[in-house]
Short mmCIF file of C-alpha atoms in Angstrom, two decimals:
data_model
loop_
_atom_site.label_atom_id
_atom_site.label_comp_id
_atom_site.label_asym_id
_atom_site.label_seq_id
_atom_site.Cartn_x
_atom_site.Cartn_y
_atom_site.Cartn_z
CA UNK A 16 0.00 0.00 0.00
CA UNK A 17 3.15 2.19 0.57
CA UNK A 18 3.62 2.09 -3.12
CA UNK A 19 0.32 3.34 -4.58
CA UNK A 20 -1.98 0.39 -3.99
CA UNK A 21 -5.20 -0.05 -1.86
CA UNK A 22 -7.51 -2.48 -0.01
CA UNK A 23 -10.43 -3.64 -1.99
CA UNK A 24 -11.37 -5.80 0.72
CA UNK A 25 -9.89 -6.53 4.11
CA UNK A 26 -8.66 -10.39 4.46
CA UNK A 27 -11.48 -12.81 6.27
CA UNK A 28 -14.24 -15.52 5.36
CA UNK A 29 -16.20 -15.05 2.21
CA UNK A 30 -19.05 -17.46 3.25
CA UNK A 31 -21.34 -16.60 -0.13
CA UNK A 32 -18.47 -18.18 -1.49
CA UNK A 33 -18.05 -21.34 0.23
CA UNK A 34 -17.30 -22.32 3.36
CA UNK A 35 -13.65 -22.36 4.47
CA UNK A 36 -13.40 -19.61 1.52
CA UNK A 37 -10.59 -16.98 3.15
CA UNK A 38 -9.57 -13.68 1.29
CA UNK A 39 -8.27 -10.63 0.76
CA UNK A 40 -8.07 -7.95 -2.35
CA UNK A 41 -5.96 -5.11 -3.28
CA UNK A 42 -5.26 -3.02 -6.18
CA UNK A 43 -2.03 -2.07 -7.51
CA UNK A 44 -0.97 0.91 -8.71
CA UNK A 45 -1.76 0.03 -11.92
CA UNK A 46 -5.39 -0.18 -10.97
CA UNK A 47 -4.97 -4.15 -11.74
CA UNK A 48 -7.44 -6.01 -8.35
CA UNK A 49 -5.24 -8.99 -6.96
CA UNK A 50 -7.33 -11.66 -5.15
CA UNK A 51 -5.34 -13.60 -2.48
CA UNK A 52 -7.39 -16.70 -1.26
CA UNK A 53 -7.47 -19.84 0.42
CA UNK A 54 -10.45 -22.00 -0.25
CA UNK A 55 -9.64 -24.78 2.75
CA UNK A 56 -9.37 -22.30 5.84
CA UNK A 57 -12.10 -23.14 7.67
CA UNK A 58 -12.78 -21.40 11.12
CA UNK A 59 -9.89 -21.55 13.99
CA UNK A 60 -11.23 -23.44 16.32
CA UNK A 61 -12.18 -25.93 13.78
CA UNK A 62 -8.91 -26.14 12.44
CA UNK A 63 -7.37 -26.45 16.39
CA UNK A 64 -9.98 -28.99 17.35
CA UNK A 65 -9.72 -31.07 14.38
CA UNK A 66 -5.90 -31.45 14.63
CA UNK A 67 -6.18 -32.70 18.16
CA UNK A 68 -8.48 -35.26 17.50
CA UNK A 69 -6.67 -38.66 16.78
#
């Protein structure tokens, strides 16, 4: 963002998309959007309970 860019959308669940659906957009100086995005994150305590089940 120190270069020229800006948030298009601060990074968290996108549940309309899917569930487990994480992401984040910005746009570059260029005015090009970039998506980042996970489409496994699922919620944190999910992801903490599930790892200590055997």
């Amino acid at each position: 963002m120190e270069q020229g860019g800006s948030v298009e959308g601060e990074p968290g669940f996108r549940p309309q998309y899917g569930d487990g659906f994480y992401a984040a957009y910005v746009r570059d100086p260029d005015g090009n959007k970039l998506a980042f995005v996970c489409y496994d994150a699922g919620a944190p305590a999910a992801r903490t309970q599930s790892k200590r089940q055997p």
